[in-house]
CSV table of C-alpha atoms in Angstrom, one decimal:
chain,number,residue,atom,x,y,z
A,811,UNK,CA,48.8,17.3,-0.2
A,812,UNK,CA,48.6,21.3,0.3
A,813,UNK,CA,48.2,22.6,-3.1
A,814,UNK,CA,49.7,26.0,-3.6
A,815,UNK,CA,47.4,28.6,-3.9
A,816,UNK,CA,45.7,27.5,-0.1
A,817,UNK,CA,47.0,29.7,2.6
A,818,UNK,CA,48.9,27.8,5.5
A,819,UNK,CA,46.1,29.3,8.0
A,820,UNK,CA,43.1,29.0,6.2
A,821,UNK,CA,40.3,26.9,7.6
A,822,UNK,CA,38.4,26.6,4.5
A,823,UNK,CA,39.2,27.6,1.1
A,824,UNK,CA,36.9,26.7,-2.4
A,825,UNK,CA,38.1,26.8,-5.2
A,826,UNK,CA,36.0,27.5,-8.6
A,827,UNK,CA,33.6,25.3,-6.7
A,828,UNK,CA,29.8,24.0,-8.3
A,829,UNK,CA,27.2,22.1,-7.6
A,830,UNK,CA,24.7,21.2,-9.5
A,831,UNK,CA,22.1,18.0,-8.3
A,832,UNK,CA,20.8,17.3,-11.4
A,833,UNK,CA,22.0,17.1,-15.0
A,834,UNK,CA,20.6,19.5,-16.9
A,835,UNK,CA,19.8,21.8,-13.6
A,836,UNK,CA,21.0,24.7,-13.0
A,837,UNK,CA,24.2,25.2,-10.6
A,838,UNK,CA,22.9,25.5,-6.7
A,839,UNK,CA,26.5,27.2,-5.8
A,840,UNK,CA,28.7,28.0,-9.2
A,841,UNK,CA,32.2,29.2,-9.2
A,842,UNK,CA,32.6,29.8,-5.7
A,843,UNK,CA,36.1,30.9,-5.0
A,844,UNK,CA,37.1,32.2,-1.4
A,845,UNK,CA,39.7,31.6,1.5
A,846,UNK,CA,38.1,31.7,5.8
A,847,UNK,CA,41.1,32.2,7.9
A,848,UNK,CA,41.4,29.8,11.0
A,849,UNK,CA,40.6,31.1,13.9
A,850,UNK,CA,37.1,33.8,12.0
A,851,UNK,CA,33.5,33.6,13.2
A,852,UNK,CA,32.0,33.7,9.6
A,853,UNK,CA,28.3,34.5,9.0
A,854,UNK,CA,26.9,33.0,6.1
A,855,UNK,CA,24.5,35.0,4.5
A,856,UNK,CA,22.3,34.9,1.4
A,857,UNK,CA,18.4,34.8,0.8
A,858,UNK,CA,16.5,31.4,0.7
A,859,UNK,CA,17.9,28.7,-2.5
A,860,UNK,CA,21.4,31.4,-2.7
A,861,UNK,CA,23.3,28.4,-1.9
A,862,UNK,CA,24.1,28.3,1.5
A,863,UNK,CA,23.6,24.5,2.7
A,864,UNK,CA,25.0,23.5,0.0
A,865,UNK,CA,28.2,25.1,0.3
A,866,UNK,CA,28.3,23.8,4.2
A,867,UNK,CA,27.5,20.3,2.8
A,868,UNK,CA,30.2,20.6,0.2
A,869,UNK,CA,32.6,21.6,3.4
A,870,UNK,CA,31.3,19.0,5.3
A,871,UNK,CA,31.8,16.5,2.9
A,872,UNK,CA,28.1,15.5,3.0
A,873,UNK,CA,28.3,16.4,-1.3
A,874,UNK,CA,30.5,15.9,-3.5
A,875,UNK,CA,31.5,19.0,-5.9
A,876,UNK,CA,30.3,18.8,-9.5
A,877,UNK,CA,33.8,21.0,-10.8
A,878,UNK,CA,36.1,22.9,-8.5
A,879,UNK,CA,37.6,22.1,-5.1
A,880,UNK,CA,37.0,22.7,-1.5
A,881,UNK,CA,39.3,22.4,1.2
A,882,UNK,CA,39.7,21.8,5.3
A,883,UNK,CA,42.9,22.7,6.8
A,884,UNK,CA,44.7,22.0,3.8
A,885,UNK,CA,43.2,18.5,2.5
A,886,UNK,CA,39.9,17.9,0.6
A,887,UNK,CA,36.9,17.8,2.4
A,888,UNK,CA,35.2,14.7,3.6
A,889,UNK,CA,33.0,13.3,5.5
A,890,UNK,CA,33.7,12.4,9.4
A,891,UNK,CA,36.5,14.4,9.6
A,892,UNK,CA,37.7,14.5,13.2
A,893,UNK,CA,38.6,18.2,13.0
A,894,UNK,CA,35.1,19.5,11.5
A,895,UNK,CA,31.9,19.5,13.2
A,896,UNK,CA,28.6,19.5,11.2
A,897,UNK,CA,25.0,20.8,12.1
A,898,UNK,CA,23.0,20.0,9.3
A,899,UNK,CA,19.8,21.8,8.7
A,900,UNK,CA,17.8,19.0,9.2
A,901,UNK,CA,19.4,17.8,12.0
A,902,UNK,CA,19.9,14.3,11.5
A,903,UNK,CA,19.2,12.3,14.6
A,904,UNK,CA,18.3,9.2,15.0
A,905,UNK,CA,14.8,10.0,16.4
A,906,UNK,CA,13.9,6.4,18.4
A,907,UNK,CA,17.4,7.5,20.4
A,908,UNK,CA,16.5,9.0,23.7
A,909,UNK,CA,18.6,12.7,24.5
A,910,UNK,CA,20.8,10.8,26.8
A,911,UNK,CA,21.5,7.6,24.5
A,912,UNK,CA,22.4,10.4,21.7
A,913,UNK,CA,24.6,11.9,23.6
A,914,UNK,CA,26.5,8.6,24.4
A,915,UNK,CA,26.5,7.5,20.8
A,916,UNK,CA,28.1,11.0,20.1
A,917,UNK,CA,30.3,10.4,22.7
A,918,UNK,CA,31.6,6.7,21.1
A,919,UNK,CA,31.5,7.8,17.6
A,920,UNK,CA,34.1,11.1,18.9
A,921,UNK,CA,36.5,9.0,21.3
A,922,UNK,CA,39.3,11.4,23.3
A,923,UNK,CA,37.4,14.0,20.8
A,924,UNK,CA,34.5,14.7,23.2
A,925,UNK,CA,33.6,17.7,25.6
A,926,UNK,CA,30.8,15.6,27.7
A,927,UNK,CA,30.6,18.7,29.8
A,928,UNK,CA,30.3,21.3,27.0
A,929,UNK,CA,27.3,18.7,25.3
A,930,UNK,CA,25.1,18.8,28.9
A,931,UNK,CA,25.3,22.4,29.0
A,932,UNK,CA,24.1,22.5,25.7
A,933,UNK,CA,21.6,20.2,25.7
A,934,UNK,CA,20.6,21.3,29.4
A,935,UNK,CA,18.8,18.6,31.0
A,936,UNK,CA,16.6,20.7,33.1
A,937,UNK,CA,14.8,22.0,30.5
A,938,UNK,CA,13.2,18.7,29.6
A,939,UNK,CA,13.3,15.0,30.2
A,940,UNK,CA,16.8,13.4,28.6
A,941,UNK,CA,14.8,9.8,28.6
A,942,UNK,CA,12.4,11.6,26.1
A,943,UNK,CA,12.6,10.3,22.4
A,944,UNK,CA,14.3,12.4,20.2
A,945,UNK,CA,10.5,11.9,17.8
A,946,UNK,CA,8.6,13.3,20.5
A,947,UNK,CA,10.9,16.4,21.0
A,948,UNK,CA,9.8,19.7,20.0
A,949,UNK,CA,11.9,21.8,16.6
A,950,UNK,CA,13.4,23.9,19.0
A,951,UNK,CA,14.6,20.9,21.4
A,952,UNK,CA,16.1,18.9,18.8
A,953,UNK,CA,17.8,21.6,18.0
A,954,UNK,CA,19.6,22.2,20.9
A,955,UNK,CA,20.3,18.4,21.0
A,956,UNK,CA,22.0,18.4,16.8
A,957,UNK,CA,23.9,21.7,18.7
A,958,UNK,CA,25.0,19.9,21.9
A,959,UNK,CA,26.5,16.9,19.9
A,960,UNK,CA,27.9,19.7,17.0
A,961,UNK,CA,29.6,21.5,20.4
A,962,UNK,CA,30.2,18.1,21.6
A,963,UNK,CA,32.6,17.1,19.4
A,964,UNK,CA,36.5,18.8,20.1
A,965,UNK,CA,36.6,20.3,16.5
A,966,UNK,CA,38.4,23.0,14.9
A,967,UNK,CA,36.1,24.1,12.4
A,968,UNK,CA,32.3,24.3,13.2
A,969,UNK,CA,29.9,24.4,10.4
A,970,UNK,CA,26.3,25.3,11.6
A,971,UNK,CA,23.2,25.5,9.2
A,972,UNK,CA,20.5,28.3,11.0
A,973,UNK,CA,21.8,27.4,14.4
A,974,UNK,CA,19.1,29.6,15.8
A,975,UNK,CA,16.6,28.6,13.9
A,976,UNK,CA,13.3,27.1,15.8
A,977,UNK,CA,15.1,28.8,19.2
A,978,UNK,CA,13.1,31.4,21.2
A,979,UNK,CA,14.7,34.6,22.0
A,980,UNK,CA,16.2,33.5,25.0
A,981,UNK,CA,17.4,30.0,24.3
A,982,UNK,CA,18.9,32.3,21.0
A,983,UNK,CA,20.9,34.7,23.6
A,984,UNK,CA,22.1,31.4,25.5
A,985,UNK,CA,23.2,29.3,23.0
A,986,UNK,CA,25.0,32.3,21.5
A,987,UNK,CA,26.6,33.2,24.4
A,988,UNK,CA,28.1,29.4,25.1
A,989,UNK,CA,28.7,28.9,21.7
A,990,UNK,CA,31.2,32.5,21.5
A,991,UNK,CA,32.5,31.6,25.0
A,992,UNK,CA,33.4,28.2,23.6
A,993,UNK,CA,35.3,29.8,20.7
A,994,UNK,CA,36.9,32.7,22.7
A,995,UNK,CA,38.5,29.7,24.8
A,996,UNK,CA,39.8,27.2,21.8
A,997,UNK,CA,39.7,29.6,18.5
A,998,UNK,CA,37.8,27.4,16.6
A,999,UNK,CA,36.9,28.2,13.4
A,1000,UNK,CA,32.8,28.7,12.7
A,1001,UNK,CA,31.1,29.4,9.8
A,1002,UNK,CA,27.1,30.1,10.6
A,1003,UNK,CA,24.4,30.8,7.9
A,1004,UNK,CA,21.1,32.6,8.5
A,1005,UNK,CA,18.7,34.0,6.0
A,1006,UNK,CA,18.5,37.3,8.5
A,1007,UNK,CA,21.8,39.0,8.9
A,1008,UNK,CA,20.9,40.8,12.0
A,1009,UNK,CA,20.6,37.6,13.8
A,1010,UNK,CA,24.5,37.1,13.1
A,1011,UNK,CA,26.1,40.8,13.0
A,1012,UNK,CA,27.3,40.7,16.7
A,1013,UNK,CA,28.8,37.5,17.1
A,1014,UNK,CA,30.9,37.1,13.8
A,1015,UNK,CA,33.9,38.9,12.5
A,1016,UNK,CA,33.6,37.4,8.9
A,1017,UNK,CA,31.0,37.6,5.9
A,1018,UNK,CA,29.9,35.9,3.1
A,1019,UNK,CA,27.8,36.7,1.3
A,1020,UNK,CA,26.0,34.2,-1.1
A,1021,UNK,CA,23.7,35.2,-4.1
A,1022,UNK,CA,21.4,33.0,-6.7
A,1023,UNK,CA,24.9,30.7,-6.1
A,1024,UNK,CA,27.4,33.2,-6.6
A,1025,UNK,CA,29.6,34.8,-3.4
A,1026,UNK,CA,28.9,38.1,-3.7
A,1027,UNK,CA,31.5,39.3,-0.8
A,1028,UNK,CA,34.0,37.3,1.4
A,1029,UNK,CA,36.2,39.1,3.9
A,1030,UNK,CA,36.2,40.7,7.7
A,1031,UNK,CA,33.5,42.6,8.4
A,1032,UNK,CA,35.2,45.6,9.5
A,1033,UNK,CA,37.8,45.5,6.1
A,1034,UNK,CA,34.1,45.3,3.9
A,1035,UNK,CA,32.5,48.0,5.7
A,1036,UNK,CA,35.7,50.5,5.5
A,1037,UNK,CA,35.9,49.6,1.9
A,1038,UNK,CA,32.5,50.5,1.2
A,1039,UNK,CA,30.5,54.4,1.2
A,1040,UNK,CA,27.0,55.5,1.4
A,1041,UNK,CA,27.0,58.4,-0.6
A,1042,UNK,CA,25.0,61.5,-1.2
A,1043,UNK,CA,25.3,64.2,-4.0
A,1044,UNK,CA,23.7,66.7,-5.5
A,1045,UNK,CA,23.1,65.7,-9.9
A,1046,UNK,CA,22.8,62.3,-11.3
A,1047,UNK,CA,24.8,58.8,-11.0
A,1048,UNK,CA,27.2,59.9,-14.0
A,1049,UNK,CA,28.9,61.2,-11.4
A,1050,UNK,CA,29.6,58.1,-9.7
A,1051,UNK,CA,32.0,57.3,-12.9
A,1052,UNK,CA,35.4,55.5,-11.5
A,1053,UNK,CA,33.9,54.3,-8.3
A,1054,UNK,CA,32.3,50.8,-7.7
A,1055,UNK,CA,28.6,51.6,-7.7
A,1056,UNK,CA,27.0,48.3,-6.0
A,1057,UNK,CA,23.7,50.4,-5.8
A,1058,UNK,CA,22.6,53.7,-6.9
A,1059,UNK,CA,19.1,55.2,-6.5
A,1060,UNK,CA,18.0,58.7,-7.0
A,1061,UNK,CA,17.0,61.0,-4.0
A,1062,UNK,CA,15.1,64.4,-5.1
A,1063,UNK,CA,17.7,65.9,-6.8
A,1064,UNK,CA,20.6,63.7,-6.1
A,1065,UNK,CA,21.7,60.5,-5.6
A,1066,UNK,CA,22.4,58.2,-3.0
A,1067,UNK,CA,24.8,55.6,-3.8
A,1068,UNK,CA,26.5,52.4,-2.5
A,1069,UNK,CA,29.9,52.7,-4.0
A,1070,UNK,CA,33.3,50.8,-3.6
A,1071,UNK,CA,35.8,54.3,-3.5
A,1072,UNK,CA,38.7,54.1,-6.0
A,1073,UNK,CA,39.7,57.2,-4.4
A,1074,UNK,CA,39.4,60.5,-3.1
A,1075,UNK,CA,35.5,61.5,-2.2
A,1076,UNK,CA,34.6,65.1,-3.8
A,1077,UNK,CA,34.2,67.0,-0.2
A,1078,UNK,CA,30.9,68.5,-1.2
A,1079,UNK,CA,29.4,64.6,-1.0
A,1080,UNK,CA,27.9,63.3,1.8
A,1081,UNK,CA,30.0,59.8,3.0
A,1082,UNK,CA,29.0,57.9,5.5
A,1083,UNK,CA,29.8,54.0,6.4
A,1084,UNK,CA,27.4,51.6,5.7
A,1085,UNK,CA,25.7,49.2,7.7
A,1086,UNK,CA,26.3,45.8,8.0
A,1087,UNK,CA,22.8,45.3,6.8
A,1088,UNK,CA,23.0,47.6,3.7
A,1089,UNK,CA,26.0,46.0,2.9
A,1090,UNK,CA,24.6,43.1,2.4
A,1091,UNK,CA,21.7,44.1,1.1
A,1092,UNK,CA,23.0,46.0,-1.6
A,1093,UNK,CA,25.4,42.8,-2.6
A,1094,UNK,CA,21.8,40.9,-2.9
A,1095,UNK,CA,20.5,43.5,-5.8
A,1096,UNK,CA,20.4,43.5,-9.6
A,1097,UNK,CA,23.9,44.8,-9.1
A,1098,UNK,CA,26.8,44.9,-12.2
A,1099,UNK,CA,29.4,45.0,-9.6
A,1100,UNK,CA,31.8,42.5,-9.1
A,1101,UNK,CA,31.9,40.1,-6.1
A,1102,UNK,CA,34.3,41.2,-3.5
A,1103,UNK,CA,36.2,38.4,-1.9
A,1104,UNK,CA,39.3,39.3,-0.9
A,1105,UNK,CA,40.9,42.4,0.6
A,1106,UNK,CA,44.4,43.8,0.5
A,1107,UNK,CA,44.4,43.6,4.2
A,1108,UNK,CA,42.8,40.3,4.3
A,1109,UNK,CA,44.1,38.4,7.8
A,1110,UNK,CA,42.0,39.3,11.0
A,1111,UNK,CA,44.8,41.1,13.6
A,1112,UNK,CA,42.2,41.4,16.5
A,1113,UNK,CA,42.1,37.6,17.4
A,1114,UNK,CA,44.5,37.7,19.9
A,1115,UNK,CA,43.6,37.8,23.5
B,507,UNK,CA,36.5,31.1,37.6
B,508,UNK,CA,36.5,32.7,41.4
B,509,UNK,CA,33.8,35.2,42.7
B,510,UNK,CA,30.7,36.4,40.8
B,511,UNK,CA,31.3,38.8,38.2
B,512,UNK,CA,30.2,41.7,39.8
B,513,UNK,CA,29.1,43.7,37.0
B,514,UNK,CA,26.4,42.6,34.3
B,515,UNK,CA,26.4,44.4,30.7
B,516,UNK,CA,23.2,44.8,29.0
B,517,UNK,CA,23.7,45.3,25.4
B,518,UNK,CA,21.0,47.5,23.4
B,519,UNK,CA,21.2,46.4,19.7
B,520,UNK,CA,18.7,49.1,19.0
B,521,UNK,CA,20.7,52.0,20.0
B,522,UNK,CA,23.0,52.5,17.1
B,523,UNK,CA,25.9,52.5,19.7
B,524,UNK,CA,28.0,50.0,18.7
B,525,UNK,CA,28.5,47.5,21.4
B,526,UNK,CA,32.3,47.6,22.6
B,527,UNK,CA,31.4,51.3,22.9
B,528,UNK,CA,28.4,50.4,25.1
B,529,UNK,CA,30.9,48.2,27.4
B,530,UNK,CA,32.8,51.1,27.4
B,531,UNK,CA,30.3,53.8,28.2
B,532,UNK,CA,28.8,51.3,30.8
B,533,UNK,CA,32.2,51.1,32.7
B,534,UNK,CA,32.4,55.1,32.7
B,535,UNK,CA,29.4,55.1,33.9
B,536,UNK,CA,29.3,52.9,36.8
B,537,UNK,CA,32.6,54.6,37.8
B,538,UNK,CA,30.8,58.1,37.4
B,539,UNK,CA,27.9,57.0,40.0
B,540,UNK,CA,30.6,55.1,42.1
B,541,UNK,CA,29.0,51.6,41.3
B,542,UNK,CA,32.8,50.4,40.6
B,543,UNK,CA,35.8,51.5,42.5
B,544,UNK,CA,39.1,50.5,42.4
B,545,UNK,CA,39.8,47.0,43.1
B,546,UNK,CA,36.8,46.0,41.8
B,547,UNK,CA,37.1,42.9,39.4
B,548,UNK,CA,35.1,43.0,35.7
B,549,UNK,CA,33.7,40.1,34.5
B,550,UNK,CA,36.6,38.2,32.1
B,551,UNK,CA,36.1,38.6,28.3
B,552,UNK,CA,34.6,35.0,28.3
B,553,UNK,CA,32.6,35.6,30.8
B,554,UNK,CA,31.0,39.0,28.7
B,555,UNK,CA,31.3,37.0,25.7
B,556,UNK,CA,28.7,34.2,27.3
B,557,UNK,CA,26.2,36.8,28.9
B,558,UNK,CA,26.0,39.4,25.9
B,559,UNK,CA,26.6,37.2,23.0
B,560,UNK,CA,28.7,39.5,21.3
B,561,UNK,CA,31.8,38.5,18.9
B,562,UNK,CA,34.8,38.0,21.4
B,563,UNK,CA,36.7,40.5,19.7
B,564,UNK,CA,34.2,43.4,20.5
B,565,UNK,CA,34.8,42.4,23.8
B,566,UNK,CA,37.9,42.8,23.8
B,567,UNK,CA,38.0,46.0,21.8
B,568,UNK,CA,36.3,47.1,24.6
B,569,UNK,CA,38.5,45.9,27.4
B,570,UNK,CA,41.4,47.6,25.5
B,571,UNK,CA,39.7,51.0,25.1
B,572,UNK,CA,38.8,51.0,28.8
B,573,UNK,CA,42.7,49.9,29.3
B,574,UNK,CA,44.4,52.8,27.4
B,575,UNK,CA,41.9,55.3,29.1
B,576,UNK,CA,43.7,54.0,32.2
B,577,UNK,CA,40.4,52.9,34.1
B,578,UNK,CA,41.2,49.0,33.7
B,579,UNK,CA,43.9,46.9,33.9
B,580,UNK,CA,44.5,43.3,33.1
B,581,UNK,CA,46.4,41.2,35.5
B,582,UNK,CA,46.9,37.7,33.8
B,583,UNK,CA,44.8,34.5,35.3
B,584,UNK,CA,43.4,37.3,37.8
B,585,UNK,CA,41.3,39.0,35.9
B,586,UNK,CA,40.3,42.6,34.8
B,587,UNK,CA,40.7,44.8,37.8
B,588,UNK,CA,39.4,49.0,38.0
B,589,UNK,CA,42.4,50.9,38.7
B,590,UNK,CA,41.3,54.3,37.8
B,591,UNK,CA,38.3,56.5,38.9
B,592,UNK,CA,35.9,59.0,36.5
B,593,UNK,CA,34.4,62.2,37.9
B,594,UNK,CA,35.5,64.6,40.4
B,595,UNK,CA,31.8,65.8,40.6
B,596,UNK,CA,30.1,64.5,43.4
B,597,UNK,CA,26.1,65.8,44.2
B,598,UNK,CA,27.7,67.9,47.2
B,599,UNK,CA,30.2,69.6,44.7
B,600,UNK,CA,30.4,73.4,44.6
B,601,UNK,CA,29.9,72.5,40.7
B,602,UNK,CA,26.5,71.4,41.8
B,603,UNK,CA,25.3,74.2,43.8
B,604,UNK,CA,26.3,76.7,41.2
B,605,UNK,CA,24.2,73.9,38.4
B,606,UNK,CA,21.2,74.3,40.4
B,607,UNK,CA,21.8,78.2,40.5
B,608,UNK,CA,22.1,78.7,37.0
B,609,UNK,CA,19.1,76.0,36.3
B,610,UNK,CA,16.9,77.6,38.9
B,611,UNK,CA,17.2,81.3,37.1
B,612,UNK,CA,16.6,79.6,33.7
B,613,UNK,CA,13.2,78.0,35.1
B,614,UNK,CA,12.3,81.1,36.9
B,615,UNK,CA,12.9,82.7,33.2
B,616,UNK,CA,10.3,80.0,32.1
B,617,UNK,CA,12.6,77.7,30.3
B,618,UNK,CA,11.3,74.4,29.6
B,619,UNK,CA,12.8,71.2,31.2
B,620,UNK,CA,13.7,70.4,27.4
B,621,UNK,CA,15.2,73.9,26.5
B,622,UNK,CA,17.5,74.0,29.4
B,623,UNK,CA,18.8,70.2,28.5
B,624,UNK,CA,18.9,71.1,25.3
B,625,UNK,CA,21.0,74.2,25.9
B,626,UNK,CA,22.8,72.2,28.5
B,627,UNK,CA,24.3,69.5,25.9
B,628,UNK,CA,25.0,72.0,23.2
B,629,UNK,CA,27.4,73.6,26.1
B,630,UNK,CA,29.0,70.4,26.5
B,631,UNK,CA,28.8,69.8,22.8
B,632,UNK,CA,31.1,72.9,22.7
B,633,UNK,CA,33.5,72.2,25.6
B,634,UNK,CA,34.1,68.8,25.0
B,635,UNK,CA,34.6,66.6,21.6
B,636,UNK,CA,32.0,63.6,21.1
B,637,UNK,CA,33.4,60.3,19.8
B,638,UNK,CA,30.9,59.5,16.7
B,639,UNK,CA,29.1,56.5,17.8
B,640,UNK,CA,29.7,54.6,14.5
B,641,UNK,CA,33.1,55.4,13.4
B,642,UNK,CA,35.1,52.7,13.9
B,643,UNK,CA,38.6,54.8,15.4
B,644,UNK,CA,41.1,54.4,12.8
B,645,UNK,CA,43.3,51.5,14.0
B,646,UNK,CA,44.6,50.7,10.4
């Protein structure tokens, strides 16, 4: 059953959802409430322990949620569902499989599911012996073997934990590259997480932000960054009274402010748009501002081709 | 998937250009030096999308641009063709004699390299409007 409040065309919406792994603990992901259209490149973003593979295990099914709900297409997560596709950050394996036998098992356990082309390219058997034991493989090659069977699998929603993590520069560019090729051709959904926003900023369209468990920001990149300013003025940050201040620090005689506008700018300020990286960095400061996770103008228009 | 793309973007994440403008800029370029004519077939979006790793959407920003400054056009299944040409200044222009006139004076004057480029763009910067490299063009 579609409960109400999910969008028709979301891919994956959360709903006051919290995790907590043990019973006094504190919450690893609290109150997370946001809505990924189908069809977004999402990076997931967020410093080390914000929260990140928990949420994509919550997504994946691979936890259960301690209060709240969080949905696929519509219907609760769960585990082995034949529309999501999962790279876990420790890339489970089964590490006395060889590359090839892996890639057969993934093949069986996906049946009329599988793209046996899409896993070789990924896995790309010239770059080392596919009768090698997945133990004996280096980080960086198992992780291109956890991607190949992720990539494998015909799925409409792809959740990858540090996909480039443990990949040199080049095998980075490649697997990028395939990976956004892949999804210009079917629209699949991704959500990626990475510690380092730069790694993500070109390929994805979407943001979330994560921060000591709390989303900080959810929405396109392009509809965060226009509703955001850098700002510069002459006197202190009592100016700054009606905006959004996310951050404010003073320069000389001014300050220069992060701000959410709640309308006109005084023309004797200097605006400018922020980064994607200050964005996100401000988001991950001792900030009173509240999260930001969803935009009047919240649906991506650019997706079609 | 017929014939090599014949034209390879290199996308430099360093320049504070934004990408789909460096597509864009590379196109204009390459029709500027004559390295594309028209007829010539651009890579498809996947195919960009693969080599640059860039959001398919930039891409296609970028494809769109070049299409409403008429220099592209997209023929379905066949690809993204040139259909328009940039520059009517070839190095045996008259434009280019009288250039190397004006330069020559300037260095004879004992302007710098530097000061005459320098003079040069702020010309240009008064002729012609720049596009801000990290405005987004308002497309809400």
């Amino acid at each position: 059953m579609t409960s109400p409040a999910s969008s028709p065309d979301a891919a994956l919406t959360a709903r006051g959802l919290a995790r907590r792994h043990r019973r006094r603990g504190r919450d690893v992901l609290q109150d997370a409430t946001f809505e990924l259209p189908a069809g977004v490149i999402c990076a997931l973003v967020g410093p080390n322990g914000s929260g990140k593979s928990t949420l994509l295990d919550l997504a994946a099914g691979v936890q259960r949620p301690t209060a709240g709900a969080v949905e696929v297409f519509g219907q609760p997560a769960r585990t082995a569902h034949p529309r999501v596709a999962y790279l876990a950050q420790e890339r489970p394996l089964f590490r006395g499989f060889t590359v090839a036998e892996t890639l057969r098992f993934a093949a069986r356990a996906n049946p009329g599911n599988w793209d046996a082309d899409m896993a070789e390219r990924v896995a790309d058997a010239s770059r080392f012996d596919h009768g090698e034991r997945i133990r004996d493989l280096s980080g960086g090659q198992r992780t291109r073997v956890a991607l190949a069977v992720a990539l494998g699998k015909r799925a409409d929603l792809l959740l990858l934990d540090e996909p480039m993590a443990d990949l040199d520069v080049l095998a980075r560019q490649e697997l990028m590259g395939l990976l956004l090729a892949h999804v210009a051709e079917t629209g699949t959904t991704v959500v990626m997480s990475s510690h380092i926003i730069s790694e993500l900023a070109d390929a994805c369209d979407h943001l979330l932000v994560l921060h000591e468990g709390r989303v900080r920001l959810c929405g396109g990149i392009e509809e965060l960054t226009d509703a955001h300013a850098v700002v510069t003025l002459p006197g202190g940050a009592d100016q700054l009274a009606g905006h959004v201040v996310v951050e404010s620090r003073a320069a000389g005689r001014g300050t220069t402010a992060l701000i959410r506008p709640t309308g006109v700018l005084p023309a004797t300020w200097q605006v400018q748009q922020p980064s994607l990286e200050e964005l996100v960095h401000a988001h991950l400061g001792p900030t009173t501002a509240p999260a930001l996770t969803h935009l009047a103008a919240n649906r991506p228009q650019d997706t079609a081709a | 998937m017929d014939g090599a793309a014949v034209f390879a973007f290199r996308i430099d994440r360093r320049s504070g250009v934004a990408s789909y403008l460096q597509i864009v800029q590379q196109v204009q370029q390459a029709l500027r030096l004559g390295l594309l004519e028209p007829g010539d077939r651009l890579p498809t979006a996947r195919e960009v999308v693969e080599a640059t790793a860039l959001n398919p959407n930039t891409v296609l920003k970028a494809y769109r641009e070049l299409e409403s400054q008429g220099l592209v056009e997209t023929r379905r299944r066949h690809g993204t063709f040139v259909v328009g040409t940039l520059g009517a200044a070839p190095a045996d222009s008259p434009w280019h004699a009288e250039l190397a006139d004006v330069a020559g004076r300037a260095r004879a004057a004992g302007l710098e390299r530097e000061d005459l480029a320098a003079l040069f763009g702020s010309v240009l910067d008064g002729l012609y409007p720049r596009i801000p490299p990290n405005t987004p063009e308002g497309s809400r």
